[in-house]
CSV table of C-alpha atoms in Angstrom, one decimal:
chain,number,residue,atom,x,y,z
M,29,UNK,CA,115.3,-21.2,112.4
M,30,UNK,CA,118.4,-23.3,112.0
M,31,UNK,CA,117.4,-24.2,108.4
M,32,UNK,CA,117.1,-20.5,107.6
M,33,UNK,CA,120.5,-19.6,109.0
M,34,UNK,CA,122.0,-22.5,107.1
M,35,UNK,CA,120.4,-21.3,103.9
M,36,UNK,CA,121.7,-17.8,104.5
M,37,UNK,CA,125.2,-19.1,104.5
M,38,UNK,CA,125.0,-21.4,101.5
M,39,UNK,CA,127.7,-20.5,98.9
M,40,UNK,CA,125.1,-19.1,96.5
M,41,UNK,CA,123.6,-16.8,99.1
M,42,UNK,CA,126.9,-15.9,100.9
M,43,UNK,CA,127.8,-12.7,99.0
M,44,UNK,CA,124.4,-11.1,99.5
M,45,UNK,CA,124.3,-12.3,103.1
M,46,UNK,CA,127.8,-10.8,103.8
M,47,UNK,CA,126.7,-7.5,102.2
M,48,UNK,CA,123.6,-7.4,104.3
M,49,UNK,CA,125.6,-8.2,107.5
M,50,UNK,CA,127.9,-5.3,106.7
M,51,UNK,CA,125.0,-2.9,106.4
M,52,UNK,CA,123.3,-4.2,109.6
M,53,UNK,CA,126.6,-3.9,111.4
M,54,UNK,CA,127.0,-0.3,110.2
M,55,UNK,CA,123.5,0.6,111.4
M,56,UNK,CA,124.0,-1.1,114.7
M,57,UNK,CA,127.2,0.8,115.3
M,58,UNK,CA,125.5,4.0,114.2
M,59,UNK,CA,122.5,3.5,116.6
M,60,UNK,CA,124.8,2.7,119.5
M,61,UNK,CA,126.8,5.8,118.7
M,62,UNK,CA,130.2,4.2,118.0
M,63,UNK,CA,130.1,5.6,114.5
M,64,UNK,CA,129.6,9.3,114.2
M,65,UNK,CA,127.8,11.0,111.3
M,66,UNK,CA,131.2,11.7,109.6
M,67,UNK,CA,132.3,8.1,109.4
M,68,UNK,CA,131.0,7.6,105.9
M,69,UNK,CA,130.2,11.2,105.0
M,70,UNK,CA,129.3,10.4,101.4
M,71,UNK,CA,125.7,11.6,101.8
M,72,UNK,CA,125.2,14.6,99.6
M,73,UNK,CA,128.7,15.5,98.4
M,74,UNK,CA,129.6,14.4,94.9
M,75,UNK,CA,132.9,15.2,93.3
M,76,UNK,CA,132.3,17.5,90.3
M,77,UNK,CA,135.5,16.2,88.5
M,78,UNK,CA,134.3,12.6,88.7
M,79,UNK,CA,130.7,13.4,87.7
M,80,UNK,CA,131.0,15.9,84.9
M,81,UNK,CA,127.8,17.1,83.3
M,82,UNK,CA,127.5,14.3,80.7
M,83,UNK,CA,128.9,11.3,82.4
M,84,UNK,CA,127.2,8.0,82.8
M,85,UNK,CA,128.1,7.8,86.5
M,86,UNK,CA,126.3,11.1,87.1
M,87,UNK,CA,123.2,9.8,85.3
M,88,UNK,CA,123.2,6.7,87.5
M,89,UNK,CA,123.7,8.5,90.7
M,90,UNK,CA,121.0,11.0,89.8
M,91,UNK,CA,118.6,8.2,88.9
M,92,UNK,CA,119.1,6.6,92.4
M,93,UNK,CA,118.9,10.0,94.2
M,94,UNK,CA,122.5,10.0,95.4
M,95,UNK,CA,123.1,13.5,96.5
M,96,UNK,CA,119.5,13.9,97.6
M,97,UNK,CA,119.5,10.8,99.8
M,98,UNK,CA,122.6,9.7,101.8
M,99,UNK,CA,124.6,7.0,100.1
M,100,UNK,CA,124.4,4.7,103.1
M,101,UNK,CA,120.6,4.8,102.9
M,102,UNK,CA,120.6,4.0,99.2
M,103,UNK,CA,123.2,1.2,99.8
M,104,UNK,CA,121.2,-0.2,102.6
M,105,UNK,CA,118.1,-0.6,100.6
M,106,UNK,CA,120.1,-2.1,97.7
M,107,UNK,CA,121.7,-4.6,100.0
M,108,UNK,CA,118.4,-5.6,101.6
M,109,UNK,CA,116.6,-6.1,98.3
M,110,UNK,CA,119.6,-8.0,96.8
M,111,UNK,CA,119.6,-10.3,99.8
M,112,UNK,CA,115.9,-10.9,99.7
M,113,UNK,CA,115.8,-11.6,95.9
M,114,UNK,CA,118.9,-13.9,96.1
M,115,UNK,CA,117.5,-15.9,99.1
M,116,UNK,CA,114.0,-16.3,97.5
M,117,UNK,CA,115.3,-17.2,94.0
M,118,UNK,CA,117.7,-19.8,95.4
M,119,UNK,CA,115.2,-21.2,97.8
M,120,UNK,CA,112.4,-21.7,95.2
M,121,UNK,CA,114.2,-22.1,91.9
M,122,UNK,CA,117.6,-23.5,92.9
M,123,UNK,CA,117.1,-26.0,95.7
M,124,UNK,CA,120.2,-27.9,94.7
M,125,UNK,CA,122.3,-24.7,95.2
M,126,UNK,CA,123.8,-24.7,91.8
M,127,UNK,CA,126.5,-22.0,91.2
M,128,UNK,CA,125.7,-22.0,87.5
M,129,UNK,CA,122.0,-21.2,88.1
M,130,UNK,CA,123.0,-18.5,90.6
M,131,UNK,CA,125.4,-16.9,88.1
M,132,UNK,CA,122.8,-16.9,85.4
M,133,UNK,CA,120.1,-15.5,87.7
M,134,UNK,CA,122.3,-12.7,89.0
M,135,UNK,CA,121.7,-10.4,86.1
M,136,UNK,CA,117.9,-10.5,86.3
M,137,UNK,CA,118.1,-10.3,90.1
M,138,UNK,CA,120.3,-7.3,89.9
M,139,UNK,CA,117.8,-5.5,87.6
M,140,UNK,CA,115.0,-6.5,89.9
M,141,UNK,CA,116.9,-5.2,92.9
M,142,UNK,CA,117.7,-1.9,91.2
M,143,UNK,CA,114.1,-1.4,90.3
M,144,UNK,CA,112.9,-2.2,93.8
M,145,UNK,CA,115.6,0.2,95.2
M,146,UNK,CA,114.5,3.0,92.8
M,147,UNK,CA,110.8,2.5,93.7
M,148,UNK,CA,111.5,2.6,97.4
M,149,UNK,CA,113.7,5.7,97.2
M,150,UNK,CA,111.2,7.7,95.2
M,151,UNK,CA,109.1,8.8,98.2
M,152,UNK,CA,112.2,9.1,100.4
M,153,UNK,CA,113.7,11.7,98.1
M,154,UNK,CA,111.1,14.2,99.3
M,155,UNK,CA,111.9,13.4,102.9
M,156,UNK,CA,115.6,14.0,102.5
M,157,UNK,CA,115.1,17.0,100.3
M,158,UNK,CA,116.8,20.1,101.7
M,159,UNK,CA,116.0,23.7,101.0
M,160,UNK,CA,119.6,24.7,101.9
M,161,UNK,CA,121.5,24.0,98.8
M,162,UNK,CA,125.0,25.2,98.2
M,163,UNK,CA,125.6,28.4,96.3
M,164,UNK,CA,126.8,27.7,92.7
M,165,UNK,CA,128.7,29.9,90.3
M,166,UNK,CA,125.5,30.3,88.3
M,167,UNK,CA,123.7,31.8,91.3
M,168,UNK,CA,126.3,34.5,91.5
M,169,UNK,CA,126.1,35.6,87.8
M,170,UNK,CA,124.3,38.9,87.6
M,171,UNK,CA,124.6,39.7,91.3
M,172,UNK,CA,125.4,43.2,92.2
M,173,UNK,CA,128.1,43.8,94.8
M,174,UNK,CA,130.4,46.5,96.2
M,175,UNK,CA,134.1,46.9,95.2
M,176,UNK,CA,136.2,46.2,98.3
M,177,UNK,CA,139.7,46.8,96.9
M,178,UNK,CA,141.1,50.2,96.1
M,179,UNK,CA,140.3,49.7,92.4
M,180,UNK,CA,139.3,47.1,89.9
M,181,UNK,CA,141.3,46.7,86.8
M,182,UNK,CA,141.6,44.0,84.1
M,183,UNK,CA,144.3,42.4,86.3
M,184,UNK,CA,143.1,43.0,89.8
M,185,UNK,CA,140.0,43.4,92.0
M,186,UNK,CA,137.5,42.1,94.5
M,187,UNK,CA,133.9,42.7,95.4
M,188,UNK,CA,131.6,41.7,98.2
M,189,UNK,CA,128.1,40.3,97.5
M,190,UNK,CA,125.7,40.4,100.4
M,191,UNK,CA,122.8,38.0,100.7
M,192,UNK,CA,121.0,35.8,103.3
M,193,UNK,CA,124.2,34.0,104.3
M,194,UNK,CA,127.4,35.8,105.3
M,195,UNK,CA,128.8,38.1,102.5
M,196,UNK,CA,130.9,36.5,99.8
M,197,UNK,CA,134.2,38.0,98.7
M,198,UNK,CA,134.7,37.4,95.0
M,199,UNK,CA,137.7,38.0,92.7
M,200,UNK,CA,136.6,40.1,89.8
M,201,UNK,CA,138.2,41.8,86.8
M,202,UNK,CA,137.0,44.7,84.7
M,203,UNK,CA,136.9,45.1,80.9
M,204,UNK,CA,140.0,46.6,79.3
M,205,UNK,CA,139.9,50.4,79.8
M,206,UNK,CA,137.3,50.3,82.6
M,207,UNK,CA,138.4,51.0,86.2
M,208,UNK,CA,136.1,50.8,89.2
M,209,UNK,CA,136.9,52.5,92.5
M,210,UNK,CA,136.3,51.2,96.0
M,211,UNK,CA,132.6,51.3,97.0
M,212,UNK,CA,131.4,51.3,93.3
M,213,UNK,CA,128.7,48.8,92.4
M,214,UNK,CA,129.9,45.9,90.3
M,215,UNK,CA,128.1,43.2,88.4
């Protein structure tokens, strides 16, 4: 056991060990209840400005189910697999603990870790899948609602759309020359 602990803290294994210790510490604090669910509330919310529709980052996060699976779960599996691959590769292929070998092996180990993380998360995506997704702008296009302001002009107006959730109050405008009155149906 002492040999194992020493090997965990060799310089070549130290970064992966520290990352895993952070993850284990997080989960221990979460289990004990010292960390609430809002501590790292990164789970399903992704900033739309950062991840525009064609960005590389959006593709990567979608590939690893970020948004479907909480970030801390994805990061936990990544840290675990990185630590296991680092420990095993350095134990069997780098017994002299060479930093050069570890640096050269990091790229392939990272790819192996990412593949193992992806394969592990595939079945978990269904478990974390929620049916309650936020309403998007595209969901509202074509919805019929009732005008709630005195009138709707090209410069002013609001309508209320009722659905399963509480009604939504939307700012609307009419086409030039068209005026809607309060209570009229609007689309």
